[in-house]
Amino acid sequence: MNRGRRVELSPAFVLHHRPWRDTSRMLEVFSRDHGRLTLFARGARGPKSRLASVLRPFEPLLISWSGRGDAAQLTQAELDVEARGMGAALPAAALMPAWYLNELLLKLTLRNDPQPAVYALYAATLAGLHDAAALEPTLRRFEIRLLELLGYGVDFASDARAGEPLRADAYYHFHPGLGFVRINGGEGSDAHSGALLLEIAADRLDAPAVRDEARRVLRVALAASLEGRELRTRAVARALGRRGTSRSNGDRQT
């Protein structure tokens, strides 16, 4: 962002916020036209603050700000009614998956780097999380497309070493940064079925076995792109799972 720049009513989402000073907040926002940035919202936690009920994660907003670099100040925020339509807030079962999306954007996108395609993907995925029956396929599609848009895409249809289509009757190892390489037999926990990989490539994620295969591959691909940084949402999901929480919100999805 340029020094002293003023931005008016930019479509954006709040990814994360934390208290700042007595009544203010420090926001991590994802703007459609300006990328990820930090803004300071003065008085946003005050008892009479209009912004307190507006600056919520997962809600499409129109925000304005001014200032220099990372010290920019939020000057206005309102619900983007046209983008939200008549949609309700996310159901409880979708909250952990939604926080997972936010954490991926926080850790995989660069500051002040406009990513309108990523913004559109994120907005569409949030809308898809309202369908409780489709939570896991929705997350897998988000991960696949996000990696593609950020330059870490996984080719689920080709043998990276042989340069030919995957075979349904063969098995493969996945190598981040390279792709799938055929192996003899299907032994080992890191072997992937060609038949299941081709189903993923065709975006047929309805079968549990296909979703499980996608999750296994994407965890490795995301771990490589995260370069060792842990996802806190996964740790929380595991802890909730150990306490007997339903797996619909748990580690199986995130």
Tab-separated table of C-alpha atoms in Angstrom:
chain	number	residue	atom	x	y	z
A	1	MET	CA	0.000	0.000	0.000
A	2	ASN	CA	1.360	3.429	-0.927
A	3	ARG	CA	2.333	5.912	1.811
A	4	GLY	CA	-0.573	8.036	2.916
A	5	ARG	CA	-2.982	6.324	0.589
A	6	ARG	CA	-6.723	6.453	1.167
A	7	VAL	CA	-8.847	3.485	0.131
A	8	GLU	CA	-12.619	3.703	0.054
A	9	LEU	CA	-15.102	0.843	0.443
A	10	SER	CA	-12.927	-2.043	-0.679
A	11	PRO	CA	-14.544	-5.523	-0.532
A	12	ALA	CA	-12.822	-7.461	2.235
A	13	PHE	CA	-13.070	-10.099	4.944
A	14	VAL	CA	-11.675	-10.033	8.475
A	15	LEU	CA	-9.397	-13.051	8.864
A	16	HIS	CA	-8.280	-12.451	12.443
A	17	HIS	CA	-8.465	-9.768	15.109
A	18	ARG	CA	-7.015	-9.157	18.526
A	19	PRO	CA	-7.322	-6.447	21.188
A	20	TRP	CA	-5.153	-3.364	20.840
A	21	ARG	CA	-4.864	-0.840	23.635
A	22	ASP	CA	-7.976	-0.270	25.732
A	23	THR	CA	-10.843	-0.170	23.228
A	24	SER	CA	-9.311	-0.856	19.815
A	25	ARG	CA	-8.564	-3.855	17.627
A	26	MET	CA	-5.744	-4.915	15.362
A	27	LEU	CA	-7.251	-6.561	12.284
A	28	GLU	CA	-5.838	-8.931	9.698
A	29	VAL	CA	-8.029	-8.415	6.635
A	30	PHE	CA	-8.090	-9.870	3.152
A	31	SER	CA	-9.079	-7.266	0.585
A	32	ARG	CA	-10.151	-8.255	-2.906
A	33	ASP	CA	-8.154	-5.467	-4.542
A	34	HIS	CA	-5.275	-4.967	-2.092
A	35	GLY	CA	-4.514	-8.394	-0.667
A	36	ARG	CA	-3.802	-9.177	2.975
A	37	LEU	CA	-3.028	-6.290	5.304
A	38	THR	CA	-3.089	-5.170	8.920
A	39	LEU	CA	-5.408	-2.361	9.993
A	40	PHE	CA	-5.975	-0.666	13.328
A	41	ALA	CA	-9.615	-0.105	14.269
A	42	ARG	CA	-9.737	2.599	16.933
A	43	GLY	CA	-12.565	2.332	19.443
A	44	ALA	CA	-13.868	-0.884	17.878
A	45	ARG	CA	-14.296	-2.528	21.287
A	46	GLY	CA	-15.974	0.391	23.003
A	47	PRO	CA	-19.469	-0.063	24.486
A	48	LYS	CA	-20.945	2.404	21.998
A	49	SER	CA	-18.924	1.318	18.981
A	50	ARG	CA	-20.955	0.663	15.838
A	51	LEU	CA	-18.010	-1.275	14.408
A	52	ALA	CA	-18.100	-3.917	17.133
A	53	SER	CA	-21.029	-5.702	15.492
A	54	VAL	CA	-19.658	-5.263	11.961
A	55	LEU	CA	-16.035	-6.397	12.180
A	56	ARG	CA	-16.739	-10.117	12.336
A	57	PRO	CA	-14.934	-12.920	10.523
A	58	PHE	CA	-16.697	-14.687	7.633
A	59	GLU	CA	-18.851	-11.670	6.760
A	60	PRO	CA	-18.295	-9.827	3.448
A	61	LEU	CA	-17.500	-6.197	4.240
A	62	LEU	CA	-16.817	-2.913	2.533
A	63	ILE	CA	-13.974	-1.185	4.358
A	64	SER	CA	-12.121	2.106	4.066
A	65	TRP	CA	-8.712	2.968	5.473
A	66	SER	CA	-5.924	5.511	5.330
A	67	GLY	CA	-2.357	5.769	6.539
A	68	ARG	CA	1.105	4.481	5.914
A	69	GLY	CA	2.370	0.930	5.527
A	70	ASP	CA	1.416	-1.382	8.399
A	71	ALA	CA	0.132	1.526	10.497
A	72	ALA	CA	-2.970	2.107	8.380
A	73	GLN	CA	-6.138	3.090	10.228
A	74	LEU	CA	-9.587	1.730	9.501
A	75	THR	CA	-11.929	4.645	8.849
A	76	GLN	CA	-15.164	2.892	7.873
A	77	ALA	CA	-16.667	-0.591	7.683
A	78	GLU	CA	-20.075	-1.844	6.678
A	79	LEU	CA	-21.648	-5.135	5.712
A	80	ASP	CA	-21.513	-5.775	1.973
A	81	VAL	CA	-25.228	-6.500	1.714
A	82	GLU	CA	-25.090	-7.221	-2.011
A	83	ALA	CA	-22.352	-9.831	-1.585
A	84	ARG	CA	-23.976	-11.405	1.456
A	85	GLY	CA	-27.482	-11.430	0.008
A	86	MET	CA	-29.946	-12.954	2.426
A	87	GLY	CA	-27.490	-15.571	3.682
A	88	ALA	CA	-27.468	-16.476	7.369
A	89	ALA	CA	-24.433	-16.733	9.591
A	90	LEU	CA	-22.378	-19.907	9.298
A	91	PRO	CA	-23.769	-22.917	11.187
A	92	ALA	CA	-21.805	-24.142	14.190
A	93	ALA	CA	-20.479	-27.191	12.341
A	94	ALA	CA	-18.836	-24.918	9.758
A	95	LEU	CA	-16.982	-22.634	12.171
A	96	MET	CA	-13.858	-24.753	12.634
A	97	PRO	CA	-13.535	-25.374	8.849
A	98	ALA	CA	-13.998	-21.633	8.280
A	99	TRP	CA	-11.243	-20.747	10.765
A	100	TYR	CA	-9.085	-23.281	8.929
A	101	LEU	CA	-9.618	-21.366	5.670
A	102	ASN	CA	-8.627	-18.149	7.413
A	103	GLU	CA	-5.457	-19.664	8.808
A	104	LEU	CA	-4.419	-20.955	5.394
A	105	LEU	CA	-4.830	-17.467	3.914
A	106	LEU	CA	-2.900	-15.898	6.789
A	107	LYS	CA	0.022	-18.269	6.363
A	108	LEU	CA	0.125	-18.767	2.593
A	109	THR	CA	-0.597	-15.317	1.166
A	110	LEU	CA	1.748	-12.338	1.102
A	111	ARG	CA	0.969	-8.934	2.526
A	112	ASN	CA	-0.163	-6.242	0.098
A	113	ASP	CA	-0.292	-8.749	-2.766
A	114	PRO	CA	-3.659	-8.495	-4.564
A	115	GLN	CA	-5.159	-11.937	-5.184
A	116	PRO	CA	-8.668	-11.379	-6.572
A	117	ALA	CA	-8.985	-15.008	-7.688
A	118	VAL	CA	-8.103	-16.220	-4.185
A	119	TYR	CA	-10.610	-13.748	-2.761
A	120	ALA	CA	-13.343	-15.111	-5.047
A	121	LEU	CA	-12.421	-18.687	-4.110
A	122	TYR	CA	-12.568	-17.871	-0.406
A	123	ALA	CA	-15.948	-16.136	-0.693
A	124	ALA	CA	-17.434	-19.017	-2.700
A	125	THR	CA	-16.063	-21.575	-0.231
A	126	LEU	CA	-17.584	-19.763	2.747
A	127	ALA	CA	-20.930	-19.899	0.952
A	128	GLY	CA	-20.437	-23.625	0.330
A	129	LEU	CA	-19.822	-24.287	4.039
A	130	HIS	CA	-23.504	-23.648	4.726
A	131	ASP	CA	-24.199	-27.107	3.275
A	132	ALA	CA	-23.427	-29.422	6.183
A	133	ALA	CA	-23.439	-32.506	3.963
A	134	ALA	CA	-20.717	-31.079	1.723
A	135	LEU	CA	-18.241	-29.673	4.262
A	136	GLU	CA	-15.381	-32.044	3.517
A	137	PRO	CA	-15.621	-31.938	-0.318
A	138	THR	CA	-15.854	-28.148	-0.089
A	139	LEU	CA	-12.634	-27.972	1.952
A	140	ARG	CA	-10.765	-30.345	-0.343
A	141	ARG	CA	-11.762	-28.286	-3.399
A	142	PHE	CA	-10.618	-25.129	-1.645
A	143	GLU	CA	-7.218	-26.647	-0.843
A	144	ILE	CA	-6.723	-27.912	-4.393
A	145	ARG	CA	-7.648	-24.592	-6.002
A	146	LEU	CA	-5.747	-22.469	-3.459
A	147	LEU	CA	-2.544	-24.407	-4.115
A	148	GLU	CA	-3.061	-23.922	-7.853
A	149	LEU	CA	-3.588	-20.172	-7.532
A	150	LEU	CA	-0.521	-19.755	-5.332
A	151	GLY	CA	1.760	-21.727	-7.640
A	152	TYR	CA	1.856	-25.002	-5.685
A	153	GLY	CA	-0.712	-26.903	-7.739
A	154	VAL	CA	-0.938	-30.698	-7.636
A	155	ASP	CA	-1.438	-32.565	-10.920
A	156	PHE	CA	-3.682	-35.488	-9.955
A	157	ALA	CA	-3.827	-36.892	-13.500
A	158	SER	CA	-0.194	-37.316	-14.634
A	159	ASP	CA	2.911	-39.311	-13.777
A	160	ALA	CA	5.515	-36.618	-13.096
A	161	ARG	CA	8.484	-38.766	-14.089
A	162	ALA	CA	7.078	-40.690	-17.047
A	163	GLY	CA	5.092	-37.759	-18.446
A	164	GLU	CA	2.037	-39.888	-19.106
A	165	PRO	CA	-1.483	-40.158	-17.628
A	166	LEU	CA	-1.878	-42.019	-14.361
A	167	ARG	CA	-3.109	-45.584	-14.618
A	168	ALA	CA	-6.117	-46.670	-12.602
A	169	ASP	CA	-4.496	-50.052	-11.856
A	170	ALA	CA	-1.198	-48.605	-10.637
A	171	TYR	CA	0.083	-47.069	-7.398
A	172	TYR	CA	2.104	-43.900	-6.879
A	173	HIS	CA	4.170	-41.969	-4.374
A	174	PHE	CA	3.570	-38.246	-4.038
A	175	HIS	CA	6.588	-35.935	-4.000
A	176	PRO	CA	5.826	-32.256	-3.191
A	177	GLY	CA	7.165	-29.980	-5.877
A	178	LEU	CA	7.354	-32.866	-8.347
A	179	GLY	CA	4.118	-34.839	-8.331
A	180	PHE	CA	3.151	-38.507	-8.530
A	181	VAL	CA	5.694	-41.191	-9.426
A	182	ARG	CA	4.684	-44.775	-10.113
A	183	ILE	CA	5.843	-47.524	-7.770
A	184	ASN	CA	5.725	-51.295	-7.904
A	185	GLY	CA	2.776	-52.706	-5.995
A	186	GLY	CA	0.697	-50.820	-3.484
A	187	GLU	CA	2.569	-51.436	-0.274
A	188	GLY	CA	3.204	-48.759	2.327
A	189	SER	CA	1.178	-46.027	3.965
A	190	ASP	CA	2.420	-43.465	1.453
A	191	ALA	CA	1.183	-45.358	-1.619
A	192	HIS	CA	-1.671	-43.745	-3.532
A	193	SER	CA	-4.156	-45.561	-5.743
A	194	GLY	CA	-4.176	-44.387	-9.355
A	195	ALA	CA	-7.906	-45.059	-9.540
A	196	LEU	CA	-8.613	-42.761	-6.599
A	197	LEU	CA	-6.255	-40.054	-7.867
A	198	LEU	CA	-8.055	-40.006	-11.190
A	199	GLU	CA	-11.344	-39.566	-9.351
A	200	ILE	CA	-9.870	-36.535	-7.592
A	201	ALA	CA	-8.619	-35.164	-10.910
A	202	ALA	CA	-12.167	-35.452	-12.272
A	203	ASP	CA	-13.537	-33.607	-9.205
A	204	ARG	CA	-15.576	-36.606	-8.125
A	205	LEU	CA	-15.237	-36.279	-4.345
A	206	ASP	CA	-18.514	-37.842	-3.202
A	207	ALA	CA	-17.047	-41.212	-2.174
A	208	PRO	CA	-15.395	-41.285	1.286
A	209	ALA	CA	-12.389	-43.228	-0.074
A	210	VAL	CA	-11.739	-40.508	-2.673
A	211	ARG	CA	-11.990	-37.750	-0.065
A	212	ASP	CA	-9.615	-39.632	2.231
A	213	GLU	CA	-7.095	-39.991	-0.590
A	214	ALA	CA	-7.372	-36.288	-1.403
A	215	ARG	CA	-6.880	-35.365	2.232
A	216	ARG	CA	-3.737	-37.506	2.488
A	217	VAL	CA	-2.166	-35.909	-0.573
A	218	LEU	CA	-3.181	-32.371	0.264
A	219	ARG	CA	-1.812	-32.582	3.790
A	220	VAL	CA	1.611	-33.350	2.361
A	221	ALA	CA	1.314	-30.641	-0.290
A	222	LEU	CA	0.189	-28.042	2.231
A	223	ALA	CA	2.892	-29.021	4.716
A	224	ALA	CA	5.505	-28.389	2.038
A	225	SER	CA	4.064	-24.985	1.157
A	226	LEU	CA	3.791	-24.047	4.851
A	227	GLU	CA	7.508	-24.834	5.300
A	228	GLY	CA	7.136	-26.325	8.755
A	229	ARG	CA	4.629	-23.851	10.173
A	230	GLU	CA	1.942	-25.658	12.158
A	231	LEU	CA	-1.730	-25.000	11.599
A	232	ARG	CA	-3.288	-24.184	14.962
A	233	THR	CA	-6.771	-25.074	13.749
A	234	ARG	CA	-5.647	-28.658	13.197
A	235	ALA	CA	-4.174	-28.838	16.694
A	236	VAL	CA	-7.426	-27.514	18.151
A	237	ALA	CA	-9.455	-29.991	16.098
A	238	ARG	CA	-7.307	-32.871	17.358
A	239	ALA	CA	-7.747	-31.711	20.950
A	240	LEU	CA	-11.501	-31.470	20.508
A	241	GLY	CA	-11.524	-34.944	18.974
A	242	ARG	CA	-9.700	-36.352	21.972
A	243	ARG	CA	-12.336	-34.817	24.240
A	244	GLY	CA	-15.053	-36.670	22.378
A	245	THR	CA	-16.294	-33.847	20.146
A	246	SER	CA	-18.079	-34.935	16.965
A	247	ARG	CA	-15.678	-35.477	14.094
A	248	SER	CA	-17.872	-33.319	11.875
A	249	ASN	CA	-15.902	-30.416	13.322
A	250	GLY	CA	-12.694	-32.295	13.767
A	251	ASP	CA	-9.376	-33.249	12.327
A	252	ARG	CA	-10.881	-35.375	9.557
A	253	GLN	CA	-12.030	-32.248	7.752
A	254	THR	CA	-9.236	-29.809	8.459
